[in-house]
C-alpha cells in the first residue's frame, strides 16, 4: 500500500555532518554564559517569580524535590504554571512564556486545544472519566490509529509509555519464547526495571539502575547508536543463549534523536530482526503522530512488529500509553474475547477509559484535519534555521538540528559525552550538566520554556511570528556566551 501521508520532516538531515559538529562541540571546553550576564538572568527569578518560589518551596516539604516530573526545570527553582493555551504558558506570577516544552511532546495542536477539550468535556459530563467497562471511543481510537498506521492492526491502551514498553517486551517474549531485549545505548524507553539500562549516554549499562536488582536488567543489552555491526554481533551471540525476543528502537535515534540515526538505519535493523527471528519494536512515544499522521514508520517506510505509543495517542490528556501491532502478536494480550495461545499478562485500573480515548480520537482527527504535524514541522525548520544563523553569527560551537518539530539545540552536549572516555566524563559531566541548567534558566528568563535547556518541541500554534519572536529571545541568551 502506498503511503499518502504527509510528513513533518522536509528533508532528512545530514547525519554525518551533525555528528562532526557534535564531536567538535564536545572537544572544546564548555562555553558558558558570561558571569555578569548570568547574574542578570537569575535576577529575573528574584524580581518576577515570587509566587512560584513560595509555592515550590512549600512543595519541597511534601513532594520529593518539590516537583513530580523529571522534565520540570528546577534551576534556580521550579516554576509553577497556571495557564496554557496555544503557543504560550503563564506562570502563577502572570509571566508569559513561549512553550517549547509542550508537556514533553503530546500537544502538536498547541496547548489546551479547544475543539478537543469540548469533546472531552461532553464525555466527562456523561460518563465521568472512567467506568471500568468498555466504551465506544476505545474502538473508535483503535480504528482510527489503524487507518492512519496500517501496521497497527490492533491496539491495547496502557497507562503510560513506560507501561506500553513493558507490555511490548512481555508480548515479544511470549511470542518468540526468547528472553533477550536489545536496545540502542542512550535511548529512553521509560523507567521500568528492565529499561533503566544504558540510559541517556550509550555504554552506561546499569549506571542509573539504583534500586533495581541486577537480575531485572540481566536480559537487556545495548549497542552503540548506528553501530549495526555491534547489533549483528549481539544477535549472533544471543543465538547461543536462546535467541533475541526483540530489538527496540526510537526511530529517529536515542533520546528523541539527540544522537540521530542515518536514514537507512531502521530499514537495516528490520532486516537484521528478520534474519535472526527477533521482533522489531518501534518506540513511537515521541514520534507517533508528531512526524506525521503515519508516524516514523510511515516516514521511514519500515514495518515494525510492535509499536509503542504515548504522548500524542491521548492528545495530551491522561493516560497516555498504548501498544499496537500485528494481530497475531497482539492477540497474546487478549483480555476478553478469543485469546489464543499463551497470554502475556497486562492490566491497569484506568488503562482504557473514555477520557483518554475520546481525547486521543479527536486530537488525532483534528491533527489530520489541520495538517498539524506538517505545520509544526515547518515551525521546527524555521526555528532550527534561525538558531543556526545566530550560532554562525556569533561563531559559537553550538549545534542546532531538527527532525521536523523535534528541535535540538546542543550547547552543553551533556548527553553526547562518550562513556568510552571515562576520564572526560568524570571531569565534565557535572559542569556540563550545570551549564545546561544555566542555559535553560536563561532561556526561561527570556520568556522561553525548553525541555531541559536542550530540546524544543514545536506545535501548530507556533506561527512564523511566534518563532521569530523566540529567535530574538534566543539571540539575547546566545550572544551572552563567553567569546560570542
Ligand atoms: C521514546 C520514549 N519512550 C518511552 C517513554 C516513556 O513514556 P511515559 O513517560 O509516558 O512513561 C518516553 C517518555 O518521554 C519516551 O520519550
Tab-separated table of N, CA and C and ligand atoms in Angstrom, residues 160-162 165 188-191 250 256 283 285-286 311 320, ligand 1:
chain	number	residue	atom	x	y	z
A	160	UNK	N	0.776	4.499	30.396
A	160	UNK	CA	1.873	5.407	30.055
A	160	UNK	C	2.750	4.731	29.007
A	161	UNK	N	3.684	5.493	28.476
A	161	UNK	CA	4.653	4.911	27.554
A	161	UNK	C	5.473	3.826	28.234
A	162	UNK	N	5.842	4.071	29.474
A	162	UNK	CA	6.612	3.081	30.235
A	162	UNK	C	5.869	1.751	30.278
A	165	UNK	N	5.791	0.003	26.917
A	165	UNK	CA	7.066	-0.669	26.625
A	165	UNK	C	7.139	-1.995	27.385
A	188	UNK	N	15.747	6.269	25.565
A	188	UNK	CA	14.846	6.279	26.719
A	188	UNK	C	13.589	5.512	26.362
A	189	UNK	N	13.312	4.479	27.118
A	189	UNK	CA	12.084	3.714	26.903
A	189	UNK	C	11.288	3.636	28.196
A	190	UNK	N	11.304	4.717	28.967
A	190	UNK	CA	10.580	4.718	30.232
A	190	UNK	C	11.441	4.169	31.355
A	191	UNK	N	10.821	3.982	32.503
A	191	UNK	CA	11.610	3.731	33.719
A	191	UNK	C	11.368	2.354	34.341
A	250	UNK	N	14.131	3.841	19.236
A	250	UNK	CA	13.477	5.132	18.986
A	250	UNK	C	13.830	5.445	17.532
A	256	UNK	N	15.022	10.858	21.586
A	256	UNK	CA	14.284	11.624	20.577
A	256	UNK	C	15.188	12.227	19.512
A	283	UNK	N	9.539	2.294	19.283
A	283	UNK	CA	9.021	3.118	20.373
A	283	UNK	C	8.687	4.488	19.775
A	285	UNK	N	6.714	6.736	21.118
A	285	UNK	CA	6.115	7.589	22.150
A	285	UNK	C	6.262	9.066	21.754
A	286	UNK	N	7.419	9.440	21.253
A	286	UNK	CA	7.631	10.834	20.828
A	286	UNK	C	7.252	11.032	19.359
A	311	UNK	N	2.219	9.896	24.819
A	311	UNK	CA	2.029	11.312	24.447
A	311	UNK	C	0.830	11.570	23.525
A	320	UNK	N	-1.551	8.358	28.878
A	320	UNK	CA	-1.012	8.309	27.533
A	320	UNK	C	-0.104	7.106	27.331
B	1	LIG	C1	10.805	7.357	23.494
B	1	LIG	C2	10.099	7.252	24.803
B	1	LIG	N1	9.664	6.061	25.229
B	1	LIG	C3	9.005	5.905	26.384
B	1	LIG	C4	8.755	6.978	27.199
B	1	LIG	C5	8.027	6.787	28.495
B	1	LIG	O1	6.744	7.287	28.410
B	1	LIG	P1	5.980	7.753	29.740
B	1	LIG	O2	6.687	8.965	30.247
B	1	LIG	O3	4.591	8.027	29.273
B	1	LIG	O4	6.039	6.615	30.693
B	1	LIG	C6	9.177	8.257	26.811
B	1	LIG	C7	8.912	9.427	27.653
B	1	LIG	O5	9.292	10.533	27.403
B	1	LIG	C8	9.883	8.396	25.592
B	1	LIG	O6	10.352	9.588	25.186
